[in-house]
Coordinates of C-alpha atoms in Angstrom, one line a residue:
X1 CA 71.3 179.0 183.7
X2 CA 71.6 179.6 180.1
X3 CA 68.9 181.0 177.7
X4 CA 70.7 179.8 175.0
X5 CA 70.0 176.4 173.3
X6 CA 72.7 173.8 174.0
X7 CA 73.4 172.9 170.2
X8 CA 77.6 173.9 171.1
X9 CA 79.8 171.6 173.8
X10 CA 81.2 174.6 174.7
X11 CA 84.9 174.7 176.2
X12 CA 85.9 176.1 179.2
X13 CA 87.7 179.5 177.7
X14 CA 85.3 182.6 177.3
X15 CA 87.7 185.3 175.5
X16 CA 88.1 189.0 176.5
X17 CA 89.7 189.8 173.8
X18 CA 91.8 188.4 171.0
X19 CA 94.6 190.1 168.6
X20 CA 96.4 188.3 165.7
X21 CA 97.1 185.0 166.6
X22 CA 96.6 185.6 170.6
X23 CA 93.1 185.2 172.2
X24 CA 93.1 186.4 176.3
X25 CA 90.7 184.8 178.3
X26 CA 88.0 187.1 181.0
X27 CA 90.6 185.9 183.3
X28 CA 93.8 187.3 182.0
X29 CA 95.3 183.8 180.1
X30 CA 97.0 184.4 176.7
X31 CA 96.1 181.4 174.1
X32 CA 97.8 181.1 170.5
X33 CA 94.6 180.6 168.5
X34 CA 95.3 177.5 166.0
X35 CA 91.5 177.8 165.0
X36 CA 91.2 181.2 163.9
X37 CA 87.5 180.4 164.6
X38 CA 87.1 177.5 162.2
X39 CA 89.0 178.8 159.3
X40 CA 87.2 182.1 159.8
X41 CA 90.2 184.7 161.0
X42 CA 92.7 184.1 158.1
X43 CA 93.9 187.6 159.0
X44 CA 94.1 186.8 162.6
X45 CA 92.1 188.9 165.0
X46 CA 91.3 192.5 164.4
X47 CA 93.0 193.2 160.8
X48 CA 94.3 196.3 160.9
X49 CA 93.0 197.0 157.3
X50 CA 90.0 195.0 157.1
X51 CA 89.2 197.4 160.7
X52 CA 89.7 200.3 158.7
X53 CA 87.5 199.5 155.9
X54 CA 84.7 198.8 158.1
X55 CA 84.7 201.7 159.9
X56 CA 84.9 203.9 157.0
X57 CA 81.9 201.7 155.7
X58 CA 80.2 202.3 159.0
X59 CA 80.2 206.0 157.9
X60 CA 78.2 205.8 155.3
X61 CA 75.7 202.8 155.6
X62 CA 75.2 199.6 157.2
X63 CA 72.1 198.2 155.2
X64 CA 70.1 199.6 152.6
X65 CA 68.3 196.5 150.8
X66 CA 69.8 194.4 147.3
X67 CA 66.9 196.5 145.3
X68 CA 70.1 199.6 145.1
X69 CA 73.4 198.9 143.2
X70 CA 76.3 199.0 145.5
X71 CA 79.5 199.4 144.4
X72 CA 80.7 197.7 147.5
X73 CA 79.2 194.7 146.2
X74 CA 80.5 195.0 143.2
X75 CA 84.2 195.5 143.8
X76 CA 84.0 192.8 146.4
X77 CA 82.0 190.3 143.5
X78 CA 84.9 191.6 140.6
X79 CA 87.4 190.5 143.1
X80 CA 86.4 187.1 144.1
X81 CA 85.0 186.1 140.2
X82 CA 88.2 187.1 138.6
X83 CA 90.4 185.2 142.1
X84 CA 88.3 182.1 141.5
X85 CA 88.5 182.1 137.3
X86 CA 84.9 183.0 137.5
X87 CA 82.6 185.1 136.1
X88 CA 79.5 186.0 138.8
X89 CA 78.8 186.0 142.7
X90 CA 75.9 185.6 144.2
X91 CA 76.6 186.8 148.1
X92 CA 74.7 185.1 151.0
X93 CA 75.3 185.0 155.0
X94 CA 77.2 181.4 155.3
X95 CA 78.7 178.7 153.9
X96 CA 75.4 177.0 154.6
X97 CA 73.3 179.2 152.8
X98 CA 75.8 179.4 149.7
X99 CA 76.3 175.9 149.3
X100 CA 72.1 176.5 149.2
X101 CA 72.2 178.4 146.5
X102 CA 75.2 176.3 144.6
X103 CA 72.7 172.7 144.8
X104 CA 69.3 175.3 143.6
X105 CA 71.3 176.8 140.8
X106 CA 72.9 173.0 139.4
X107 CA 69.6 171.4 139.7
X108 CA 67.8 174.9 137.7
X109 CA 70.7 174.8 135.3
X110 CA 70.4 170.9 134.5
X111 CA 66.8 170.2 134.7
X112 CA 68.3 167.5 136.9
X113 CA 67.9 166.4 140.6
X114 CA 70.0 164.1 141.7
X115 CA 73.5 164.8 142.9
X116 CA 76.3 163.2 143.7
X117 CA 78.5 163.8 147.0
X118 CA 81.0 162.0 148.7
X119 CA 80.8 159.6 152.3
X120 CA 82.6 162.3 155.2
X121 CA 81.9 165.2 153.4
X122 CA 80.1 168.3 155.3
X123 CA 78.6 170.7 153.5
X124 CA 76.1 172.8 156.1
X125 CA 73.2 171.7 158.6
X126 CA 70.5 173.5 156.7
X127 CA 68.1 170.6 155.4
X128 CA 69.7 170.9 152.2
X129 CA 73.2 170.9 153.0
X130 CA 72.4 168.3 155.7
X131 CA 71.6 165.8 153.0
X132 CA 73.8 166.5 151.2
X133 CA 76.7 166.0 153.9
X134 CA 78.5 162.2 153.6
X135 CA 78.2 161.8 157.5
X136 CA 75.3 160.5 159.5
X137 CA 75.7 161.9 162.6
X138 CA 74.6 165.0 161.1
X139 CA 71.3 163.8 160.1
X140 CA 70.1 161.7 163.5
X141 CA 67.0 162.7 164.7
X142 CA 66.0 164.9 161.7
X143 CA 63.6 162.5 160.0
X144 CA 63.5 161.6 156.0
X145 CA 66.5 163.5 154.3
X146 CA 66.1 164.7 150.9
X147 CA 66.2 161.5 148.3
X148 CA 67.9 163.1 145.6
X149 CA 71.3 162.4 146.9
X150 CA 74.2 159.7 146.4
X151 CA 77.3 159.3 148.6
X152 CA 79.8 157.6 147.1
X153 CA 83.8 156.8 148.5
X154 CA 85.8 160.1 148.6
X155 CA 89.1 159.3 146.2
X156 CA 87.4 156.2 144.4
X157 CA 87.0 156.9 140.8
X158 CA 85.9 153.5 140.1
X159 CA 82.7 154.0 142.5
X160 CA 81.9 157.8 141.2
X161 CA 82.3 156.3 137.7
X162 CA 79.6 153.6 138.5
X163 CA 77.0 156.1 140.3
X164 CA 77.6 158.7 137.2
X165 CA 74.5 159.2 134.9
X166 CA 72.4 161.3 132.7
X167 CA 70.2 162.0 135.7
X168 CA 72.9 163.6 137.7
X169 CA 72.7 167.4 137.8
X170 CA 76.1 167.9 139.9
X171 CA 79.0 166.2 141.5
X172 CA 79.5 168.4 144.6
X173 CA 82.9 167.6 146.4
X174 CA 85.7 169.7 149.2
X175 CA 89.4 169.3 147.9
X176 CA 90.0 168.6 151.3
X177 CA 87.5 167.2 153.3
X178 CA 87.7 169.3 156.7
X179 CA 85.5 168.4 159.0
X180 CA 86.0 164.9 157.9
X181 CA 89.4 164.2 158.8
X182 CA 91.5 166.5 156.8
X183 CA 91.7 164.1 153.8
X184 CA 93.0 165.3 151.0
X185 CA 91.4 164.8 147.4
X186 CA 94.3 163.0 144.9
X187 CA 94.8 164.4 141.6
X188 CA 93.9 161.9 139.6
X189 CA 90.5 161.1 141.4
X190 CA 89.5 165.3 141.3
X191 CA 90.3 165.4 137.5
X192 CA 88.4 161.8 137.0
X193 CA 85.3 163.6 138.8
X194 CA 86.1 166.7 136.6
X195 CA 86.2 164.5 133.4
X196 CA 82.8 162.4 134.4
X197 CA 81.1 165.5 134.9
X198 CA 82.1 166.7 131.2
X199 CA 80.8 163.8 129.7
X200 CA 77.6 163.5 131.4
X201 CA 76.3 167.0 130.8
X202 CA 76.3 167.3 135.0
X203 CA 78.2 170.4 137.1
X204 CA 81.1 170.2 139.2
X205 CA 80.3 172.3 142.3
X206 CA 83.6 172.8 144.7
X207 CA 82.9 173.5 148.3
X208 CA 85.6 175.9 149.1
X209 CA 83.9 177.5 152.6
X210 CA 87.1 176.1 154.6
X211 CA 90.0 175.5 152.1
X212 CA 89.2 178.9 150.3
X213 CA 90.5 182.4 150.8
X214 CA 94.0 181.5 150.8
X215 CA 93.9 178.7 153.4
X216 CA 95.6 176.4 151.6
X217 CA 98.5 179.0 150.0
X218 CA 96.6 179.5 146.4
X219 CA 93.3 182.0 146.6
X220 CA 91.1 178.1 146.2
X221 CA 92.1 174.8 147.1
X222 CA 91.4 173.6 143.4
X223 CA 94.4 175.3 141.9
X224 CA 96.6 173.5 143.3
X225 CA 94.9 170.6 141.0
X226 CA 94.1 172.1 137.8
X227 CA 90.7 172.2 138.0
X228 CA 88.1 174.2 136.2
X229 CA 84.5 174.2 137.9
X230 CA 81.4 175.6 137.2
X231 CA 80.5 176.6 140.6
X232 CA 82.6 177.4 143.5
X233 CA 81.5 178.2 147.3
X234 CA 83.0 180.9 149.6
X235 CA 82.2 181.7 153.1
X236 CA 84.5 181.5 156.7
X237 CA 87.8 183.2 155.5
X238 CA 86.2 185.5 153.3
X239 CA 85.4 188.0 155.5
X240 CA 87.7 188.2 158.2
X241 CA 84.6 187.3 160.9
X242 CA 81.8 189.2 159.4
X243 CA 79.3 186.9 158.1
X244 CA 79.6 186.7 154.4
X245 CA 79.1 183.2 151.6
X246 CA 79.4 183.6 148.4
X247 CA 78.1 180.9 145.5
X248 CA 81.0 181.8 142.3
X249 CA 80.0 180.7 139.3
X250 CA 80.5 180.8 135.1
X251 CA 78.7 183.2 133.1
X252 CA 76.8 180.7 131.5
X253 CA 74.7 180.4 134.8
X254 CA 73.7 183.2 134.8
X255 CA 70.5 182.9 133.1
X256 CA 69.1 180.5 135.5
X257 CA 69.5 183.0 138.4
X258 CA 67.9 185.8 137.4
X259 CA 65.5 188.4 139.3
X260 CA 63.3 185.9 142.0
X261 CA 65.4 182.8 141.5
X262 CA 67.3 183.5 144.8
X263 CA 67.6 185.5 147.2
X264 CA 68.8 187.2 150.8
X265 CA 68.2 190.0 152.6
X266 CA 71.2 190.3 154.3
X267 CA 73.1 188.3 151.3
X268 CA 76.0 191.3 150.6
X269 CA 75.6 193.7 153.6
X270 CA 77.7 196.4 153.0
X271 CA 79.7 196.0 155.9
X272 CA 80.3 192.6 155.6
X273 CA 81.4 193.0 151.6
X274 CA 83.2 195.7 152.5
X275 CA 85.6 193.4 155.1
X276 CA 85.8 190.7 152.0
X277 CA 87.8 193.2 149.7
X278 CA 89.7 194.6 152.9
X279 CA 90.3 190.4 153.5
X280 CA 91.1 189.5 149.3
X281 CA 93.6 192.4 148.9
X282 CA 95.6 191.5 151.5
X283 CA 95.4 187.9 150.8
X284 CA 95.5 187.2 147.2
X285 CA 99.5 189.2 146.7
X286 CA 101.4 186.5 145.4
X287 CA 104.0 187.3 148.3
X288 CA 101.4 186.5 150.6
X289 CA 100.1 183.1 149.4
X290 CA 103.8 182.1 148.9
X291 CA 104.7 182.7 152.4
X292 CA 101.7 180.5 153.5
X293 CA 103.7 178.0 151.6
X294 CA 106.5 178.6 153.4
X295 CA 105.0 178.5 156.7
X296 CA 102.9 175.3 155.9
X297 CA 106.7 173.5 154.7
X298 CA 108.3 174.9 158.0
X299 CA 105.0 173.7 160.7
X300 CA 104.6 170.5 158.4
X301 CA 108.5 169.4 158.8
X302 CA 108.4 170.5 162.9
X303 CA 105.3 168.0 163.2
X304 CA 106.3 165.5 161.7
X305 CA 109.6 165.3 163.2
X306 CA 108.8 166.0 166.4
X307 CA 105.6 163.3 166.5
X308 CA 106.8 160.6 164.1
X309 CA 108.1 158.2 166.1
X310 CA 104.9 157.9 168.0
X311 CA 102.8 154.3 168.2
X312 CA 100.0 156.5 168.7
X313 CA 100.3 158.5 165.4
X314 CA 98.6 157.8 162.2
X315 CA 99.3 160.2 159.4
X316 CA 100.5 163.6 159.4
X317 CA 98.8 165.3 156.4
X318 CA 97.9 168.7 155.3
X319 CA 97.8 171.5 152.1
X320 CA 98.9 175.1 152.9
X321 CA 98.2 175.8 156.8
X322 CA 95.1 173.5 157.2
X323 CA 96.6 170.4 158.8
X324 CA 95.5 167.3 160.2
X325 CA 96.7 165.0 163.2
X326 CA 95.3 161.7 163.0
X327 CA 95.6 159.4 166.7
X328 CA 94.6 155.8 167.0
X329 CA 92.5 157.1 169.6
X330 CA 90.3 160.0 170.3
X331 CA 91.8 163.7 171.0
X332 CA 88.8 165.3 172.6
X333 CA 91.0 164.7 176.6
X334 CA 94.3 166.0 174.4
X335 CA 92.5 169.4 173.3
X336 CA 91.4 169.9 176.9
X337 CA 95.1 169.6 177.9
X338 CA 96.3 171.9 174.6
X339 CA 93.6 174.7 176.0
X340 CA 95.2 174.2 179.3
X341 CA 98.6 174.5 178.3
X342 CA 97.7 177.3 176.0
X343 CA 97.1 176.2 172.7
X344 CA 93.7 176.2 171.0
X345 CA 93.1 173.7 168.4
X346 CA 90.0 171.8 166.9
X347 CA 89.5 168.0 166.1
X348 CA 87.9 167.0 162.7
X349 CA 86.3 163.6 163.5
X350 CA 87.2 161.6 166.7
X351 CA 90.8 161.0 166.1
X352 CA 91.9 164.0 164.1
X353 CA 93.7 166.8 165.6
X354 CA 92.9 169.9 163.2
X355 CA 95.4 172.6 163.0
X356 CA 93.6 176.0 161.3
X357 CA 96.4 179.0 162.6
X358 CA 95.7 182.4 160.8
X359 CA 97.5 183.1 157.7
X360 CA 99.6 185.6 159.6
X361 CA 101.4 183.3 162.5
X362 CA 105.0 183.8 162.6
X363 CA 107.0 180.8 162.6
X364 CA 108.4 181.7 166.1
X365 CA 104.2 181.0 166.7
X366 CA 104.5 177.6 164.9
X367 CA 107.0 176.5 167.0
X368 CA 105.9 177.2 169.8
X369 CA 102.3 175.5 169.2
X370 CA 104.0 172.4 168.3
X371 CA 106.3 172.2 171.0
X372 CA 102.8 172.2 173.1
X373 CA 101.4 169.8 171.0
X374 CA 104.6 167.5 170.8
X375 CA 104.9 167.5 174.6
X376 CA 100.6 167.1 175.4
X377 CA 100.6 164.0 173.0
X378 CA 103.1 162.1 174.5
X379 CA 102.4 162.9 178.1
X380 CA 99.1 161.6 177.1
X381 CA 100.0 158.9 175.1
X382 CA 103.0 158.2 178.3
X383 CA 105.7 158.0 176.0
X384 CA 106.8 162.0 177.4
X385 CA 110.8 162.3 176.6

């Protein structure tokens, strides 16, 4: 019996401990990790520096209240405003809460309500973010959602263009859409939103909790498009595993969240900010992001040569080393055979195969994860070589 509530189909692996990108099971199995737990582990397990931070942290204090100045904070806030082209940070515990505080600050800052968001988006199960998420699955059973959402097509202009208005107080989108597939945003559709925003007086709010933090070889996903937001949310990669958000925003905002606008207790622990600088100055070196690049080109190139001649295969599509697999049919039986042949992965939707490896995997690791993924999709599809 468990005490816990069943709210996770939990798998059949329960670690013992996990280094880089290798997680070992109680009973002795070694795994390459191709989740780094959601998106979180961009590092891979146990960061040598971000371990050394924290324990120096651990030191001095672990929680003292946000009624002090911390320097901590500050450092970690400088780092990630100035990464993003920002100005202020307001830090929280998840990407849940930050995209929280992200809708509360566009709706204070407009005087509007309404905001628009796009159909297979996910942006967080609070109520908030659960209305706000383009997928109803995520909503069944919860009762009346918030009204003062619109979903329209991801990467169709024509249809933001027609729900745009001077009611709208944000247009709140992911450059890639994770959990939804892996679908990636097009450069003229991301601009368009951009553009609609400026001439309706509305916010463009980019949820960066899985695409941010180097994920996709820039420090934000939105770089790689030329985009210029007024708020920007941070969370899973951001702190290497301790539970950190972040809502990044202009300094224009920062009038409308002054002192009892918002709010967290344990919003910018000190050990959890501490592990976000530890996390940024490893990850935001130019040499670094660049050799995510390289590593995305050379996993990107094995997969698609390797799977492409498949009946079974769809599309092959990714940015940086988030990646996406997309089947004709569903991969939940294929990710039970991955685990069992060594290889954790994740599926984004029913047909998606999502590939999340830390930052650090070598490409010896690549290879070797799609070799295991190359030979478990065709046995399972029967077309094995």
């Amino acid at each position: 019996m468990s005490y816990l509530f069943p709210t996770y189909a939990r798998w059949e692996v329960e670690p013992d401990t996990a280094i880089g990108t290798l997680l070992t099971d109680k009973n002795g199995k070694t795994y390459l990790d191709f989740t780094s737990g959601i998106g979180v582990c961009n590092l891979g397990h146990q960061p040598e520096a971000v371990k050394e931070a924290v324990k120096t942290q651990l030191d001095r204090f672990w929680h003292v209240s946000n009624l002090f100045t911390m320097n901590e904070q500050e450092k970690a806030a400088e780092r990630l405003a100035k990464a993003a082209g920002m100005d202020a940070v307001f830090f929280s515990n998840s990407g849940a809460e930050a995209n929280e505080g992200a809708i509360k600050l566009a709706r204070k800052a407009t005087g509007r309500n309404k905001i628009i968001t796009f159909t297979q988006s996910f942006h967080g199960r609070t109520f908030a973010t659960m209305a706000a998420t383009g997928q109803d699955k995520v909503k069944q059973g919860f009762g009346s959602m918030l009204e003062t959402f619109e979903y329209v097509p991801f990467n169709d202009l024509d249809s933001l263009k027609q729900a745009m208005g001077s009611d709208v107080a944000a247009v709140m989108l992911e450059v890639i859409q994770g959990e939804g597939g892996i679908h990636i945003g097009t450069t003229e559709f991301l601009q368009g939103a951009e553009q609609l925003c400026r001439e309706y007086g509305s916010l463009l709010i980019i949820d960066e909790i899985q695409t941010g933090i180097g994920r996709t070889g820039k420090p934000f996903a939105f770089q790689h498009f030329d985009l210029d937001p007024d708020i920007v949310t941070s969370a899973k990669g951001l702190g290497s595993g301790f539970p950190i958000g972040a809502v990044i925003g202009k300094e224009s905002l920062n009038e409308f969240f002054g002192p009892g606008s918002h709010g967290s207790t344990f919003g910018g622990n000190p050990l959890s900010v501490t592990a976000a600088s530890a996390t940024m100055d490893e990850i935001f070196q130019e040499a670094f992001l660049q050799e995510v690049l390289n590593k995305s080109e050379y996993v990107l190139n094995q997969l698609k040569t390797a799977l492409s001649d498949l009946e079974l295969l769809v599309e092959i599509r990714g940015l940086g080393l988030m990646i996406g697999i997309e089947l004709t049919v569903p991969v939940g039986d294929i990710l039970t055979e991955l685990r069992a042949q060594g290889v954790i992965a994740l599926s984004a939707g029913e047909k998606v195969l999502r590939l999340l490896p830390p930052l650090t995997v070598t490409e010896d690791e690549l290879k070797q994860g799609a070799e295991k993924i190359n030979e478990v999709v065709r046995n399972f599809c029967g077309t094995a070589l």
